[in-house]
Amino acid sequence: MAKKINITINGVVYEANSGETILEAARNAGINIPTLCYHKDLCVAGNCRVCIVEIAGQSRLAASCATPCHENMEVYTNTLKVRTARKHIIELLLSEHNADCTRCYKNGNCELQNLAAEYKIMSEDLIPLAAYKNYSIDMFSPSIIKDDSRCIRCQRCVRTCSELQGVNALTVAYKGDQMKISTFFEKSMNEIVCTNCGQCVIHCPTGALIEKNYIEEVWEAIADPDKHVVVQTAPAVRIGLGEELGLQPGTRVTGKMVAALKSLGFDSVLDTDFTADLTIMEEGSELLNRLKKVLVDKDDNFKLPMFTSCSPGWIKYIEHMYPDMLQHLSSCKSPQQMFGALAKTYYAKARKLDPEKIVSVSVMPCTAKKFEANRPEMHDSGFRDVDLVITTRELAIMIKQAGIDFPKLNELKYDRIMGVSTGASVIFGATGGVMEAALRTAYELVTGREIPFENLDITPVRGMKGVREASVIIDNPLAEWKFLDGVEIKCAVAHGLINAKKVVEAVKNKDAEYHFIEIMACPGGCLGGGGQPIPTNSEIRDKRAQAIYEEDANLPIRKSHENTEIIKIYNEFLEKPLGERSHHLLHTFYVERKRH
Amino acid sequence: MTREYNLKRADFIFRNENDWEHILSRTLKKDRRELINELISSELKGRGGAGFPTGLKWKLTSESEAPQKYVICNADEGEPGTFKDREILMKVPFKVLTAMAICAYITGANNGFIYLRGEYKFLQHDLQKAIDEFIYYCNDINFKFSIDIFMGSGAYICGEETALMESMEGFRGEPRNKPPFPTGQGYNRMPTVINNVETLAHTYTIFKHGAKKFYDLGVQFSRGTKLFSVSGDTPKPGIYELELGMSLSDFVNDFGDGDTKAVQVGGASGFLVPRKKFSETNIGYKGKLTGISLPTGGSMMLFNSTRSMYNVLDNYLEFFREESCGQCTPCRVGCQQLHMGIKAVKQGQKPASYLEKLLKLTETMQYTAKCGLGQSVANSFSSIVENFREEMIY
Ligand SMILES: Cc1cc2nc3c(=O)[nH]c(=O)nc-3n(C[C@H](O)[C@H](O)[C@H](O)COP(=O)(O)O)c2cc1C
Ligand code: SF4
Ligand code: SF4
Ligand code: SF4
Ligand code: SF4
Ligand code: FES
C-alpha cells in the first residue's frame, strides 16, 4: 500500500499517494493540467513543458508530469506566472508548426489544436519558423504517413516504438533547431524495420503520424455501378467504433455498424469473424499435424512451438528480427487475407459474380493490415485478394460524412454467405483470444469432449499481463490422436512486440518449452490496434476487452467448428482443413527481411 | 594609467606537490564522517557551473543505499574559450585521481569514470598511464577502486551531468528530469557523485591542508580560489587562479586593455556586465554578490569599445540554438525565436518593442526549461539587451 501524504493544490488540501506525480495527484483531485508529451502507456519524458505548475518556495516552475509529490507540498496550477509561461510554450510550439488545421487529417482530434483552442492563441507575435524549415512528408508506406511539419517532438512515438514494441524504428536525430524524429539513415517508413503496427500513430498527439487513408477510394468503388463492393469487419472493430462516434469505450455496436455499412452503400456486409473461425480450423489442424510430425515422426522439417500468424505487424517483425525462426510460424494467412482470397472465389461463385468486378474492402483495427493486403503474394484468388483496407477510424469518418446518426440506427444482421460469427471468432479481437478459440476447438477435435473449463472460458489465457502461460493435459483422446494421451500441451500468449521479443528469445535460448504461442503485435491485441480510436490507454483497452468477452458470452455458437457456414464451406468448397484448396487459398509463406 | 593590484592570486591547483601517495594513504585511514565534515566546513562549491556544495553532495551519496555507486569526473569542458580542466588533467592528474579515490572511499563507490571531452583525445594516452600507475598503487595499499576513461561524444550538452550519464549508458545525450538527482539515481540509476575536474582538484587541497586553509581564502558564500579562463580584448589571456570575491573593476584593472566596455562573466550562459556596473559587481556565488553567479568554466571574456554587442549576442544565440539538445520546447524553439527575433529587430522587420516580448520569453525559458542550458539563456540575453539596447536596434 502506498503511503498517504497531504498535498495542497490551489489552496485546498488533498490526500495523495506518496510516489505519485503532481499531475496524477491533481487529476485524481479533479484538477486538470494540460499535457502533451505525457502518455499513460509510456514512461515520463517531461519535454513539452506545458504541464508546468508553480510550487511554493521555488522560483522555477515544475513539470507536473515529472515531479513527485511531497508531504505538505503547496502547488498552484493556475497562477498568472503559470498561465503566461504555458501560453508562451503553446505559442512556441505553434511557431514551429505547420498549423493549417483545415488541411490536416487530425483536425478535430488533435491535442495541440485543443490546447491552442483552450488558450485562445489568436495572434501570431512570434516569427513563423515552419516557413524556414525543410519539412518533409513521407507518404511511401502503404500504412503510415509521417509529416514532420506537424510534429511537436514530444517523442511519444519514439517511446512507443521502443517501450511497447521494442522495434526502435523511430529515433531522435540531430540536436538544437535541427532536432527531429527520424528513422535509420532517414529512410522512408516503408524501407525500414517498421512493422506498420500503428502504435506510434495512436500515441501521437498531432497529425505528424497518421494512417494512410483510403476513404475516397472506397467511396469511388461504392459509387461505381459496375462494381460489387463487399466489406468485411474485423472482430475488434465492433467494440471500438462507437468511441469515435460519441459512445463510451466498451460499447458493443455490432448491429449498428452493420446497419451503417449498409447505409453507406456496400453491396454486401460480411464478417471477418467467419474467416477467424476458418483460421482456427486450419491453424488448429496445422498444430495437431505439427505435433504428430515432431512427436511421432521426428520429422525435422516441422518446428515447435508454432507461432500464430494472424497479426501482420508481428509477421513483419519476425521477418526482420528473427528470420531464422520463420519455420515456427503457422502458414495460415490472417483472417483478413483468407477472407479476401475466398471473396473472389467461393463467394463470387456462390453469388454468381464476376470476381473481376468485386471490390473487396476490409475494416480493420489495424494499420499493418494495409501493408499486408499490399504484399505481392496476396493474389491467390487470381486478383488482388483485398483491395482496400480502412481502419476503424476511417470507417467512423465515412459514417460522419454520410450524415448518419449512428447511435439512433436500428441494429441489422450481417449478410450471407461469410457472415456468420461465433464467440470463438469474436475473441480474436483480444489478446489470448486466438489461443482460447484454438483450444476450444482443438481439444474437442482430439478428445471428442468439450474443453474442461467452466462455460468454455479459458481464463488463464485472458487478461492483460504481457506474457501469459497455460497448459492443457490431453486425457483419453480419440483413437486417431492416441499419441497425445497424457501430453501436456503448453501454450503462451504475448501482446505488444516487446513481450513477443521476450517469448521468442526464451524459445530461442530454450529457456521455455511451448507447443503453441499466440502473438499479437499490439498491446491488448487487436482491440488496442493501431487503427482503433484515439486516445488509447489501459483503462480504455480493459473496457474494450470486457465488451469482447460479453459479445462472446452472448453468441449462441461459441466454438469455431460449430459455425454453420464453416461446416458448409468445408462440405461444398474446401473439403477438409489443410486440403488442397485450403493450401492454395488460405496458406502463405514468409520472406526474410533486413534488420534495419 | 594607474593600476591597483587588489586581485589576490593563488597557486594551489597547479603546484606540483608529488605527494599524492602520502595524501591518499593518510586520508584513507581517517574516519569517513570526519572527512565529510571537513569538506563541508571548507564550504567548497562545485566549480562546474551549478555551484552545489561539494561536501553535501558527497554526504548525500554516502547516505544513499544501493548495491553500486559511482564517482564521475566531468571533463567535458565544452564552454568555448575555456581549457582549465584540460590543463589540470595535463599537469596534475594525480590530484584529481586521488580526489576521486577519496570520494569513493567516503561514499562507498567502487568504480570511477572520467568523462573526457571528445576533442581531448590527445590527453587520453598520458591520462591512462597515470590511471594505471594510480590504480597500481591503490591495489598496493589494498584499496579496491577502478577508473575508466569514457570518451565524450562531442556535444556541449553532454557536459550537463544527467545528459552525460545518458550518454555513458549508450543513449542520446538528453538531460533527465530532476528529481531524482544523481546523488540518489545517477549513472545506471545508482547513486553517483559527479564533479568537475577543478572541484576535485580543490578537494585535494582541502584534504592536504585542511578545510580552514581553504575557507580562509575568498569571502562569505564564496570560499577558496577558482581558476579563471581570461580571454577577449586583454593583453594577457590565459588561466589564472584567483581568490573568489574580487570586484570586477579590480579584475578589469588587472586584465583589461584600458578600453574595456563590458565583461562576459561565465561564458555564453553567464552575464554580460557593462562598464558602469564593474564596481558594484563581485565575482562569486549567489548570496552575497550582486546578481552574478559563476556558471561553467569560470570564463571571463573582455570586450573593448570596438566590439558590437549585437554580434556578441548573435554569436551566443547561434551557439545555443545549435547546442540545445532540442528536447524541450522552451529551449529548442525559444533559442530559435530569440536568435531570429534580434535579427528581425535589427533589420527593422519587427519594432523595437519586440525586444520586450523576447525578454518575457526568456523569463519563461528560465522558469520552464528542463536543464541549465535553456534556463540560463536568459542571463546573457537580458543582460546584453537591457544594457545595450541601442546596439540591438540601430
Ligand atoms: C549545458 C551544460 C553544460 C555543462 N557542461 C559542463 C562541463 O563541461 N563540465 C562540468 O564540469 N560541468 C558542466 N556542467 C555542469 C554539470 O551539470 C554539473 O553541475 C557539474 O558537473 C557538477 O560538478 P560540480 O558540482 O563539481 O560543479 C554543465 C551544465 C550544463 C547545464
Ligand atoms: S496537427 Fe493539430 S494543430 Fe497541427 S495542423 Fe493538424 S490539427 Fe492543427
Ligand atoms: S511524430 Fe507525433 S508522437 Fe512523434 S514526436 Fe512528433 S508529435 Fe510526438
Ligand atoms: S508503426 Fe509500429 S513499428 Fe512502425 S514506427 Fe510505429 S510503432 Fe514503430
Ligand atoms: S533546456 Fe535545452 S538543452 Fe536542456 S533539456 Fe531542454 S532543450 Fe535540452
Ligand atoms: S506533459 Fe509534462 S512536460 Fe510534457
Short mmCIF file of C-alpha atoms in Angstrom, two decimals, chain A residues 44-49 52 59-63 66-68 70 81 84-85 88-89 91-93 95-96 124-129 132-133 152-153 155 172-179, chain B residues 154-157 172 174-175 177-179 320-334 336-337 340-341 344 350 354 357-358 360-361 364-371 375:
data_model
loop_
_atom_site.label_atom_id
_atom_site.label_comp_id
_atom_site.label_asym_id
_atom_site.label_seq_id
_atom_site.Cartn_x
_atom_site.Cartn_y
_atom_site.Cartn_z
CA VAL A 44 7.65 10.06 -18.44
CA ALA A 45 9.63 12.31 -20.78
CA GLY A 46 8.99 15.78 -19.41
CA ASN A 47 9.99 17.56 -22.58
CA CYS A 48 6.98 19.57 -23.82
CA ARG A 49 6.75 21.59 -20.58
CA ILE A 52 4.21 23.22 -15.61
CA SER A 59 11.08 30.34 -8.47
CA ARG A 60 11.28 27.84 -11.31
CA LEU A 61 8.12 26.15 -12.49
CA ALA A 62 8.00 22.37 -12.28
CA ALA A 63 6.84 19.91 -14.92
CA ALA A 66 7.74 14.52 -13.90
CA THR A 67 7.75 15.86 -10.36
CA PRO A 68 6.84 13.63 -7.44
CA HIS A 70 5.95 15.53 -1.22
CA LYS A 81 3.01 33.03 -13.91
CA THR A 84 1.89 33.19 -19.07
CA ALA A 85 4.55 30.53 -19.34
CA HIS A 88 4.36 31.08 -24.31
CA ILE A 89 5.08 27.40 -24.70
CA GLU A 91 2.91 29.84 -28.92
CA LEU A 92 6.42 28.46 -29.35
CA LEU A 93 5.09 25.09 -30.44
CA SER A 95 5.50 28.91 -34.30
CA GLU A 96 7.47 25.81 -35.26
CA GLU A 124 0.96 35.46 -34.17
CA ASP A 125 3.61 37.56 -32.48
CA LEU A 126 6.44 35.16 -32.90
CA ILE A 127 8.25 34.50 -36.13
CA PRO A 128 6.69 31.61 -38.05
CA LEU A 129 9.59 29.18 -38.17
CA TYR A 132 12.25 28.27 -42.77
CA LYS A 133 12.33 24.55 -42.22
CA ILE A 152 5.91 18.74 -31.83
CA ARG A 153 8.86 16.49 -30.95
CA GLN A 155 8.84 11.72 -28.60
CA VAL A 172 15.53 11.30 -32.37
CA ALA A 173 18.06 12.70 -34.79
CA TYR A 174 20.20 15.83 -34.64
CA LYS A 175 20.09 18.44 -31.92
CA GLY A 176 19.06 22.01 -31.37
CA ASP A 177 16.91 23.60 -34.03
CA GLN A 178 17.54 20.63 -36.32
CA MET A 179 16.25 18.04 -33.86
CA GLY B 154 31.26 15.89 -28.81
CA ALA B 155 28.04 17.66 -27.88
CA TYR B 156 28.14 20.60 -25.48
CA ILE B 157 25.01 19.37 -23.72
CA ARG B 172 21.22 10.08 -26.71
CA GLU B 174 19.46 14.37 -23.29
CA PRO B 175 19.17 15.79 -19.77
CA ASN B 177 14.15 15.15 -15.19
CA LYS B 178 15.28 16.21 -11.74
CA PRO B 179 14.48 14.95 -9.21
CA PHE B 320 22.57 27.86 -28.00
CA ARG B 321 20.32 27.31 -30.96
CA GLU B 322 22.70 24.65 -32.23
CA GLU B 323 23.85 23.19 -28.93
CA SER B 324 20.46 22.82 -27.24
CA CYS B 325 19.69 19.11 -27.15
CA GLY B 326 16.39 20.08 -28.69
CA GLN B 327 14.12 18.00 -26.48
CA CYS B 328 12.22 20.67 -24.57
CA THR B 329 10.01 23.28 -26.13
CA PRO B 330 11.12 26.46 -24.34
CA CYS B 331 14.77 25.91 -25.15
CA ARG B 332 14.54 24.36 -28.62
CA VAL B 333 12.05 26.82 -30.04
CA GLY B 334 12.88 29.68 -27.69
CA GLN B 336 15.40 29.94 -32.48
CA GLN B 337 12.92 32.70 -31.74
CA MET B 340 15.77 35.25 -35.36
CA GLY B 341 13.99 37.85 -33.25
CA ALA B 344 14.29 40.91 -37.20
CA LYS B 350 9.98 43.90 -36.06
CA TYR B 354 9.56 43.28 -29.86
CA LYS B 357 8.30 40.33 -25.89
CA LEU B 358 11.58 38.45 -26.25
CA LYS B 360 9.40 37.95 -21.42
CA LEU B 361 10.06 34.86 -23.44
CA THR B 364 9.60 31.67 -19.49
CA MET B 365 12.66 29.83 -20.68
CA GLN B 366 14.34 30.42 -17.36
CA TYR B 367 11.31 29.14 -15.42
CA THR B 368 10.39 26.20 -17.58
CA ALA B 369 13.35 24.77 -19.49
CA LYS B 370 14.33 21.30 -18.46
CA CYS B 371 18.01 21.88 -17.80
CA GLN B 375 17.35 28.06 -18.11
#
